[in-house]
Amino acid sequence: MSQQLYSNLAIFVLSLLVGFEVMSKIPATLQTPMMSGANAIHGVVVVGAFVVAAEANNWGFYILAFLCAFFAAVNVAGGYTVTDRMLGMFDRPKGGKAPAKDNKQDGGEQ
Amino acid sequence: MSALQTCSSLIYLISAICYVVGVHLMRSPKTARKGNGLSCVGMALAVIMIIITIIVGGKIDAAGWIALVAGLAIGICYGVVKGRKVKMTDVPQLVSLFNAVGGGAAATIGVFDYLQVAAGTRLQLILSIPVVLDVIIGGTTFSGSLIAAGKLAGHVPGKPITFPGSRLCNGLAIIAMIVGAVWMIGYPQNYWALVLELVAALVFGLLMTLPIGGADMPVVVSLLNAFTGLAVAFAGFVIDNQVLIIAGALVGSAGTILTLQMAEAMNRSVANILAGGFGGGASDSG
């Protein structure tokens, strides 16, 4: 086994263990934001899109690089935006104010 | 290690710390938003570092830049606009959609690396195994999450969809995945092996999600989210990038724990949900 593979494998296994440990019992209201937050973190795949684009050298590969960049950018940009919006609801005082703002936004769309 | 490599390794390490601490902070409502902000900072650091790396590396050509920048610009606009405009009640299907594209991006990296090897040569095992896992998991989560998003949004009927012989089809898809995996790992690079593997993974994702009722979907989205994390980690093995491995594995395991908790909150077990076929999700078979 090469040194590089070994260190990658060790990092992989230890990160899995960190993930298990860092996630203790969380309140039900935070489950959806947490899911969305974790979703945004795996948007780090956008780094891979850069690597792929740097190695592309013919039309097929350019198209794949474009697809990869598009997919990853949606994941990372959308993920953080929507998570932040969800968590922003916790900042405001409970009761009247938060639903009022949400209603207004909904109204604006229609 | 060159100066640039040292610098990028350290920056990736810092962004990995941001993700872990970010997830840690997100467990409590008071600090949750800060936690998300911190993981966003980590993401920005990683992206800035990779931009510097490829500029200094100088390997990327003009068409590569165009493909990259166009993809990123369209993707960021789409993601931000969707994220800002979505109604709070529609968030789960949007998260599922974002998860689908994440899986798609990871699978694309695997496909890219497999096609890059000259025809007729065999990929090294340390590359071919992660490529295969990446394509299988990424493809499955891509189609599975799209169906989940469709079910939550009502584009796909929310009630469990089963048909005679669906179990047989499931079995066939799994066999096709195994055949494709052996073909890709054991034999020289072949276009058709990749097509078989990709199609089998996409079909398996469909068949896995269709029989599950709409009310169980949030748990399924969370599970697929954990899967995408693993796909991203394997993509990290493929391109030998450690920040992808760390973040992917972190999401993979943290997402699994989250899935178990969500299932528990609904008084269901994950196995029970995945077996599917239970009413609109209202039924509880303990």
Tab-separated table of C-alpha atoms in Angstrom:
chain	number	residue	atom	x	y	z
A	1	MET	CA	0.000	0.000	0.000
A	2	SER	CA	1.425	3.371	-0.954
A	3	GLN	CA	2.028	6.088	1.595
A	4	GLN	CA	-0.480	8.339	-0.118
A	5	LEU	CA	-3.262	5.762	-0.079
A	6	TYR	CA	-2.571	4.957	3.550
A	7	SER	CA	-2.778	8.564	4.680
A	8	ASN	CA	-5.961	9.138	2.668
A	9	LEU	CA	-7.530	6.018	4.147
A	10	ALA	CA	-6.551	7.020	7.685
A	11	ILE	CA	-8.025	10.483	7.164
A	12	PHE	CA	-11.220	8.929	5.790
A	13	VAL	CA	-11.709	6.572	8.722
A	14	LEU	CA	-10.881	9.186	11.358
A	15	SER	CA	-13.226	11.721	9.739
A	16	LEU	CA	-16.011	9.133	9.821
A	17	LEU	CA	-15.401	8.689	13.545
A	18	VAL	CA	-15.391	12.460	14.109
A	19	GLY	CA	-18.722	12.664	12.273
A	20	PHE	CA	-20.254	10.024	14.531
A	21	GLU	CA	-18.968	11.776	17.637
A	22	VAL	CA	-19.827	15.370	16.750
A	23	MET	CA	-23.471	14.531	16.136
A	24	SER	CA	-25.117	13.961	19.464
A	25	LYS	CA	-28.814	14.185	20.217
A	26	ILE	CA	-30.174	17.325	18.572
A	27	PRO	CA	-33.583	18.965	19.056
A	28	ALA	CA	-36.239	18.085	16.463
A	29	THR	CA	-36.549	21.691	15.252
A	30	LEU	CA	-32.898	21.632	14.208
A	31	GLN	CA	-33.046	18.367	12.268
A	32	THR	CA	-34.010	19.892	8.925
A	33	PRO	CA	-31.511	22.805	9.172
A	34	MET	CA	-28.817	20.320	10.166
A	35	MET	CA	-29.643	18.143	7.166
A	36	SER	CA	-29.437	21.198	4.946
A	37	GLY	CA	-26.198	22.333	6.592
A	38	ALA	CA	-24.577	18.932	6.067
A	39	ASN	CA	-25.831	19.062	2.486
A	40	ALA	CA	-24.035	22.382	2.013
A	41	ILE	CA	-20.797	20.945	3.444
A	42	HIS	CA	-20.644	18.161	0.871
A	43	GLY	CA	-20.827	20.977	-1.680
A	44	VAL	CA	-17.034	20.987	-1.157
A	45	VAL	CA	-17.146	18.776	-4.240
A	46	VAL	CA	-16.865	22.138	-6.042
A	47	VAL	CA	-13.118	21.899	-5.349
A	48	GLY	CA	-13.168	18.727	-7.433
A	49	ALA	CA	-14.850	20.617	-10.270
A	50	PHE	CA	-11.827	22.949	-10.460
A	51	VAL	CA	-9.424	20.007	-10.538
A	52	VAL	CA	-11.436	18.350	-13.298
A	53	ALA	CA	-11.650	21.562	-15.345
A	54	ALA	CA	-7.869	21.981	-15.098
A	55	GLU	CA	-7.348	18.556	-16.643
A	56	ALA	CA	-9.956	18.789	-19.402
A	57	ASN	CA	-8.433	18.761	-22.887
A	58	ASN	CA	-11.157	17.866	-25.388
A	59	TRP	CA	-14.814	18.652	-25.998
A	60	GLY	CA	-16.238	15.710	-24.106
A	61	PHE	CA	-14.186	16.624	-21.067
A	62	TYR	CA	-15.103	20.296	-21.295
A	63	ILE	CA	-18.770	19.329	-21.212
A	64	LEU	CA	-18.182	17.066	-18.211
A	65	ALA	CA	-16.257	19.856	-16.457
A	66	PHE	CA	-19.111	22.276	-17.139
A	67	LEU	CA	-21.671	19.800	-15.752
A	68	CYS	CA	-19.564	19.126	-12.681
A	69	ALA	CA	-19.045	22.851	-12.011
A	70	PHE	CA	-22.751	23.572	-12.486
A	71	PHE	CA	-23.921	20.729	-10.228
A	72	ALA	CA	-21.412	21.526	-7.501
A	73	ALA	CA	-22.114	25.277	-7.605
A	74	VAL	CA	-25.859	24.700	-7.206
A	75	ASN	CA	-25.141	22.410	-4.265
A	76	VAL	CA	-22.815	24.738	-2.426
A	77	ALA	CA	-24.443	28.119	-3.156
A	78	GLY	CA	-27.998	26.899	-2.708
A	79	GLY	CA	-27.130	24.823	0.337
A	80	TYR	CA	-25.641	27.687	2.338
A	81	THR	CA	-28.317	30.167	1.249
A	82	VAL	CA	-31.242	28.018	2.271
A	83	THR	CA	-29.613	26.858	5.516
A	84	ASP	CA	-28.902	30.432	6.527
A	85	ARG	CA	-32.469	31.443	5.770
A	86	MET	CA	-33.833	28.595	7.850
A	87	LEU	CA	-31.549	29.389	10.772
A	88	GLY	CA	-32.383	33.095	10.476
A	89	MET	CA	-35.831	32.182	11.762
A	90	PHE	CA	-34.285	31.282	15.119
A	91	ASP	CA	-32.707	34.735	15.466
A	92	ARG	CA	-35.981	36.603	15.533
A	93	PRO	CA	-38.113	36.609	18.674
A	94	LYS	CA	-40.644	33.804	18.700
A	95	GLY	CA	-44.256	34.676	17.886
A	96	GLY	CA	-45.678	37.458	15.738
A	97	LYS	CA	-42.664	38.713	13.867
A	98	ALA	CA	-41.246	35.658	12.140
A	99	PRO	CA	-44.457	34.374	10.532
A	100	ALA	CA	-45.336	37.910	9.432
A	101	LYS	CA	-42.143	38.228	7.417
A	102	ASP	CA	-42.630	34.821	5.894
A	103	ASN	CA	-46.143	35.656	4.815
A	104	LYS	CA	-44.905	38.772	3.130
A	105	GLN	CA	-42.308	36.820	1.183
A	106	ASP	CA	-44.849	34.265	0.132
A	107	GLY	CA	-47.144	37.040	-0.966
A	108	GLY	CA	-44.427	38.597	-3.075
A	109	GLU	CA	-44.020	35.439	-5.092
A	110	GLN	CA	-47.619	34.995	-5.998
B	1	MET	CA	6.396	19.403	-0.723
B	2	SER	CA	6.554	22.673	-2.596
B	3	ALA	CA	5.584	25.916	-0.868
B	4	LEU	CA	2.252	25.916	-2.679
B	5	GLN	CA	1.455	22.349	-1.656
B	6	THR	CA	2.296	23.113	1.966
B	7	CYS	CA	0.142	26.204	1.889
B	8	SER	CA	-2.819	24.437	0.290
B	9	SER	CA	-2.582	21.478	2.686
B	10	LEU	CA	-2.674	23.838	5.648
B	11	ILE	CA	-5.573	25.851	4.238
B	12	TYR	CA	-7.507	22.626	3.584
B	13	LEU	CA	-6.819	21.610	7.162
B	14	ILE	CA	-8.222	24.906	8.424
B	15	SER	CA	-11.346	24.532	6.303
B	16	ALA	CA	-11.795	20.965	7.611
B	17	ILE	CA	-11.648	22.366	11.155
B	18	CYS	CA	-14.300	24.937	10.172
B	19	TYR	CA	-16.637	22.150	8.979
B	20	VAL	CA	-16.246	20.073	12.131
B	21	VAL	CA	-16.662	23.036	14.494
B	22	GLY	CA	-19.502	24.322	12.299
B	23	VAL	CA	-21.428	21.064	12.616
B	24	HIS	CA	-20.706	21.081	16.342
B	25	LEU	CA	-22.154	24.602	16.731
B	26	MET	CA	-25.214	23.719	14.669
B	27	ARG	CA	-26.486	21.367	17.345
B	28	SER	CA	-27.960	24.176	19.425
B	29	PRO	CA	-30.463	26.796	18.168
B	30	LYS	CA	-28.457	29.656	19.725
B	31	THR	CA	-25.229	28.980	17.895
B	32	ALA	CA	-26.610	27.232	14.820
B	33	ARG	CA	-26.414	30.201	12.488
B	34	LYS	CA	-22.854	30.954	13.566
B	35	GLY	CA	-21.972	27.333	12.891
B	36	ASN	CA	-23.339	27.510	9.383
B	37	GLY	CA	-21.441	30.754	8.813
B	38	LEU	CA	-18.225	29.140	10.019
B	39	SER	CA	-18.594	26.192	7.669
B	40	CYS	CA	-19.309	28.697	4.882
B	41	VAL	CA	-16.008	30.465	5.709
B	42	GLY	CA	-14.239	27.097	5.512
B	43	MET	CA	-15.807	26.512	2.116
B	44	ALA	CA	-14.696	29.935	0.872
B	45	LEU	CA	-11.111	29.253	2.041
B	46	ALA	CA	-11.033	25.916	0.209
B	47	VAL	CA	-12.385	27.487	-2.990
B	48	ILE	CA	-9.901	30.398	-2.887
B	49	MET	CA	-7.053	27.933	-2.357
B	50	ILE	CA	-8.041	25.732	-5.305
B	51	ILE	CA	-8.368	28.823	-7.547
B	52	ILE	CA	-4.810	29.856	-6.629
B	53	THR	CA	-3.594	26.290	-7.121
B	54	ILE	CA	-4.944	25.922	-10.649
B	55	ILE	CA	-3.801	29.421	-11.682
B	56	VAL	CA	-0.264	28.730	-10.481
B	57	GLY	CA	-0.382	25.211	-11.930
B	58	GLY	CA	-1.187	26.774	-15.292
B	59	LYS	CA	-2.481	23.511	-16.780
B	60	ILE	CA	-5.989	24.764	-17.402
B	61	ASP	CA	-6.645	26.100	-20.940
B	62	ALA	CA	-9.045	28.765	-22.190
B	63	ALA	CA	-11.879	26.361	-22.975
B	64	GLY	CA	-11.445	24.813	-19.541
B	65	TRP	CA	-11.830	28.247	-17.954
B	66	ILE	CA	-14.947	28.952	-20.001
B	67	ALA	CA	-16.538	25.624	-19.051
B	68	LEU	CA	-15.638	26.123	-15.396
B	69	VAL	CA	-16.707	29.749	-15.052
B	70	ALA	CA	-19.914	29.260	-17.050
B	71	GLY	CA	-20.881	26.232	-14.958
B	72	LEU	CA	-20.102	27.996	-11.691
B	73	ALA	CA	-21.884	31.231	-12.640
B	74	ILE	CA	-25.068	29.526	-13.790
B	75	GLY	CA	-25.006	27.161	-10.819
B	76	ILE	CA	-24.455	29.894	-8.236
B	77	CYS	CA	-27.214	32.099	-9.697
B	78	TYR	CA	-29.648	29.187	-9.823
B	79	GLY	CA	-28.791	28.017	-6.290
B	80	VAL	CA	-28.944	31.435	-4.661
B	81	VAL	CA	-32.161	32.484	-6.399
B	82	LYS	CA	-33.860	29.182	-5.567
B	83	GLY	CA	-32.589	29.305	-2.000
B	84	ARG	CA	-33.831	32.854	-1.476
B	85	LYS	CA	-37.219	32.471	-3.096
B	86	VAL	CA	-38.309	29.093	-1.811
B	87	LYS	CA	-41.245	28.999	0.583
B	88	MET	CA	-40.301	27.624	3.990
B	89	THR	CA	-42.703	24.735	3.541
B	90	ASP	CA	-40.971	23.750	0.290
B	91	VAL	CA	-37.474	23.594	1.770
B	92	PRO	CA	-37.185	19.777	2.062
B	93	GLN	CA	-37.618	19.181	-1.669
B	94	LEU	CA	-35.112	21.931	-2.439
B	95	VAL	CA	-32.561	20.342	-0.100
B	96	SER	CA	-33.218	17.054	-1.861
B	97	LEU	CA	-32.601	18.724	-5.228
B	98	PHE	CA	-29.328	20.247	-3.979
B	99	ASN	CA	-28.364	16.845	-2.679
B	100	ALA	CA	-29.088	15.264	-6.070
B	101	VAL	CA	-26.767	17.666	-7.898
B	102	GLY	CA	-24.073	17.108	-5.265
B	103	GLY	CA	-24.232	13.375	-5.976
B	104	GLY	CA	-24.239	14.140	-9.695
B	105	ALA	CA	-21.097	16.258	-9.363
B	106	ALA	CA	-19.315	13.506	-7.427
B	107	ALA	CA	-20.305	10.902	-10.030
B	108	THR	CA	-19.112	13.216	-12.825
B	109	ILE	CA	-15.642	13.338	-11.256
B	110	GLY	CA	-15.531	9.520	-11.257
B	111	VAL	CA	-16.711	9.369	-14.886
B	112	PHE	CA	-14.133	11.979	-15.889
B	113	ASP	CA	-11.265	10.111	-14.300
B	114	TYR	CA	-12.297	6.783	-15.806
B	115	LEU	CA	-12.567	8.253	-19.319
B	116	GLN	CA	-9.247	10.041	-18.952
B	117	VAL	CA	-7.294	6.796	-18.879
B	118	ALA	CA	-6.133	5.858	-22.376
B	119	ALA	CA	-8.361	3.218	-23.980
B	120	GLY	CA	-6.942	-0.263	-23.616
B	121	THR	CA	-5.052	0.341	-20.377
B	122	ARG	CA	-6.232	-0.764	-16.967
B	123	LEU	CA	-6.752	1.700	-14.166
B	124	GLN	CA	-4.628	1.146	-11.055
B	125	LEU	CA	-6.598	-0.500	-8.268
B	126	ILE	CA	-6.154	2.468	-5.923
B	127	LEU	CA	-7.972	4.555	-8.531
B	128	SER	CA	-10.445	2.119	-10.036
B	129	ILE	CA	-12.040	1.071	-6.738
B	130	PRO	CA	-12.847	4.648	-5.615
B	131	VAL	CA	-14.021	5.483	-9.160
B	132	VAL	CA	-16.466	2.584	-9.107
B	133	LEU	CA	-17.761	3.417	-5.613
B	134	ASP	CA	-18.041	7.076	-6.583
B	135	VAL	CA	-20.075	6.302	-9.716
B	136	ILE	CA	-22.339	3.797	-7.905
B	137	ILE	CA	-23.106	5.972	-4.877
B	138	GLY	CA	-23.201	9.256	-6.790
B	139	GLY	CA	-25.502	7.849	-9.492
B	140	THR	CA	-27.829	6.237	-6.947
B	141	THR	CA	-28.183	9.409	-4.896
B	142	PHE	CA	-28.657	11.526	-8.032
B	143	SER	CA	-31.718	9.657	-9.285
B	144	GLY	CA	-32.961	8.761	-5.800
B	145	SER	CA	-32.861	12.370	-4.592
B	146	LEU	CA	-34.584	13.615	-7.730
B	147	ILE	CA	-37.442	11.167	-7.119
B	148	ALA	CA	-37.538	12.154	-3.438
B	149	ALA	CA	-37.724	15.840	-4.408
B	150	GLY	CA	-40.457	15.013	-6.929
B	151	LYS	CA	-42.462	13.143	-4.317
B	152	LEU	CA	-42.166	15.994	-1.792
B	153	ALA	CA	-43.156	18.564	-4.410
B	154	GLY	CA	-46.011	16.422	-5.688
B	155	HIS	CA	-44.645	15.934	-9.221
B	156	VAL	CA	-44.344	12.219	-8.472
B	157	PRO	CA	-47.266	10.561	-6.653
B	158	GLY	CA	-46.508	10.534	-2.927
B	159	LYS	CA	-48.021	7.126	-2.346
B	160	PRO	CA	-45.674	4.151	-2.505
B	161	ILE	CA	-45.236	2.989	-6.086
B	162	THR	CA	-44.780	-0.746	-6.401
B	163	PHE	CA	-45.288	-2.982	-9.380
B	164	PRO	CA	-45.164	-6.737	-9.902
B	165	GLY	CA	-41.577	-7.870	-10.228
B	166	SER	CA	-40.109	-4.756	-8.642
B	167	ARG	CA	-38.005	-6.907	-6.361
B	168	LEU	CA	-36.725	-8.818	-9.392
B	169	CYS	CA	-35.812	-5.493	-11.067
B	170	ASN	CA	-33.997	-4.432	-7.898
B	171	GLY	CA	-32.027	-7.667	-7.951
B	172	LEU	CA	-31.191	-7.220	-11.631
B	173	ALA	CA	-29.983	-3.664	-11.017
B	174	ILE	CA	-27.725	-4.867	-8.203
B	175	ILE	CA	-26.328	-7.671	-10.391
B	176	ALA	CA	-25.717	-5.176	-13.207
B	177	MET	CA	-23.861	-2.920	-10.764
B	178	ILE	CA	-21.645	-5.810	-9.629
B	179	VAL	CA	-20.940	-6.887	-13.235
B	180	GLY	CA	-20.140	-3.298	-14.170
B	181	ALA	CA	-17.860	-2.932	-11.143
B	182	VAL	CA	-15.902	-6.089	-11.992
B	183	TRP	CA	-15.711	-5.007	-15.643
B	184	MET	CA	-14.395	-1.570	-14.700
B	185	ILE	CA	-11.905	-2.772	-12.082
B	186	GLY	CA	-10.620	-5.971	-13.676
B	187	TYR	CA	-10.461	-5.103	-17.376
B	188	PRO	CA	-8.971	-2.351	-19.541
B	189	GLN	CA	-10.840	0.943	-19.807
B	190	ASN	CA	-14.072	0.415	-21.727
B	191	TYR	CA	-16.803	2.903	-22.551
B	192	TRP	CA	-19.600	0.333	-22.213
B	193	ALA	CA	-18.547	-0.800	-18.745
B	194	LEU	CA	-18.977	2.775	-17.558
B	195	VAL	CA	-22.371	3.123	-19.270
B	196	LEU	CA	-23.590	-0.132	-17.699
B	197	GLU	CA	-22.412	0.943	-14.246
B	198	LEU	CA	-23.936	4.408	-14.508
B	199	VAL	CA	-27.303	3.204	-15.832
B	200	ALA	CA	-27.491	0.447	-13.202
B	201	ALA	CA	-26.777	2.979	-10.429
B	202	LEU	CA	-29.394	5.430	-11.737
B	203	VAL	CA	-32.023	2.677	-12.059
B	204	PHE	CA	-31.222	1.394	-8.591
B	205	GLY	CA	-31.719	4.897	-7.160
B	206	LEU	CA	-35.150	5.098	-8.821
B	207	LEU	CA	-36.225	1.647	-7.645
B	208	MET	CA	-35.017	2.336	-4.119
B	209	THR	CA	-37.013	5.576	-3.696
B	210	LEU	CA	-40.228	4.877	-5.637
B	211	PRO	CA	-41.744	2.354	-3.161
B	212	ILE	CA	-41.313	4.714	-0.188
B	213	GLY	CA	-44.277	6.827	0.919
B	214	GLY	CA	-44.153	10.626	0.739
B	215	ALA	CA	-44.406	11.117	4.498
B	216	ASP	CA	-41.186	9.168	5.027
B	217	MET	CA	-39.303	11.261	2.473
B	218	PRO	CA	-37.451	13.606	4.896
B	219	VAL	CA	-35.731	10.589	6.448
B	220	VAL	CA	-34.876	9.252	2.995
B	221	VAL	CA	-33.481	12.634	1.917
B	222	SER	CA	-31.298	12.650	5.016
B	223	LEU	CA	-30.058	9.132	4.230
B	224	LEU	CA	-29.296	10.064	0.618
B	225	ASN	CA	-27.516	13.139	1.976
B	226	ALA	CA	-25.224	10.845	3.972
B	227	PHE	CA	-24.676	8.755	0.814
B	228	THR	CA	-23.662	11.842	-1.160
B	229	GLY	CA	-21.151	12.607	1.577
B	230	LEU	CA	-19.555	9.209	0.967
B	231	ALA	CA	-19.617	9.726	-2.804
B	232	VAL	CA	-17.787	13.027	-2.317
B	233	ALA	CA	-15.242	11.314	-0.057
B	234	PHE	CA	-14.566	8.708	-2.774
B	235	ALA	CA	-14.271	11.515	-5.325
B	236	GLY	CA	-11.596	12.858	-2.970
B	237	PHE	CA	-9.733	9.540	-3.222
B	238	VAL	CA	-10.027	9.694	-7.018
B	239	ILE	CA	-8.463	13.144	-7.391
B	240	ASP	CA	-6.284	12.733	-4.262
B	241	ASN	CA	-7.721	15.751	-2.469
B	242	GLN	CA	-7.959	15.525	1.272
B	243	VAL	CA	-10.494	18.249	1.950
B	244	LEU	CA	-13.036	16.278	-0.108
B	245	ILE	CA	-12.249	13.128	1.869
B	246	ILE	CA	-12.597	14.867	5.245
B	247	ALA	CA	-15.782	16.811	4.465
B	248	GLY	CA	-17.370	13.856	2.647
B	249	ALA	CA	-16.671	11.373	5.434
B	250	LEU	CA	-17.852	13.893	8.027
B	251	VAL	CA	-21.180	14.365	6.248
B	252	GLY	CA	-21.418	10.627	5.599
B	253	SER	CA	-21.263	9.646	9.261
B	254	ALA	CA	-22.946	12.716	10.791
B	255	GLY	CA	-25.740	12.329	8.225
B	256	THR	CA	-26.189	8.697	9.194
B	257	ILE	CA	-26.630	9.595	12.868
B	258	LEU	CA	-29.035	12.387	11.891
B	259	THR	CA	-31.050	9.933	9.787
B	260	LEU	CA	-31.362	7.543	12.723
B	261	GLN	CA	-32.551	10.389	14.952
B	262	MET	CA	-35.111	11.582	12.419
B	263	ALA	CA	-36.455	8.059	12.004
B	264	GLU	CA	-36.622	7.715	15.779
B	265	ALA	CA	-38.573	10.989	16.037
B	266	MET	CA	-41.143	9.466	13.668
B	267	ASN	CA	-41.251	6.207	15.613
B	268	ARG	CA	-39.978	4.264	12.617
B	269	SER	CA	-36.811	2.357	11.953
B	270	VAL	CA	-34.714	3.147	8.896
B	271	ALA	CA	-34.925	-0.464	7.681
B	272	ASN	CA	-38.684	-0.288	8.025
B	273	ILE	CA	-38.834	2.901	5.955
B	274	LEU	CA	-36.535	1.580	3.240
B	275	ALA	CA	-38.607	-1.583	2.922
B	276	GLY	CA	-41.330	0.812	1.777
B	277	GLY	CA	-44.846	0.042	0.673
B	278	PHE	CA	-46.544	1.355	3.816
B	279	GLY	CA	-49.494	3.578	2.989
B	280	GLY	CA	-48.907	7.303	2.788
B	281	GLY	CA	-46.504	6.946	5.669
B	282	ALA	CA	-49.302	7.336	8.208
B	283	SER	CA	-49.334	3.628	8.999
B	284	ASP	CA	-46.943	2.405	11.623
B	285	SER	CA	-45.954	-1.203	11.606
B	286	GLY	CA	-43.546	-0.842	14.527
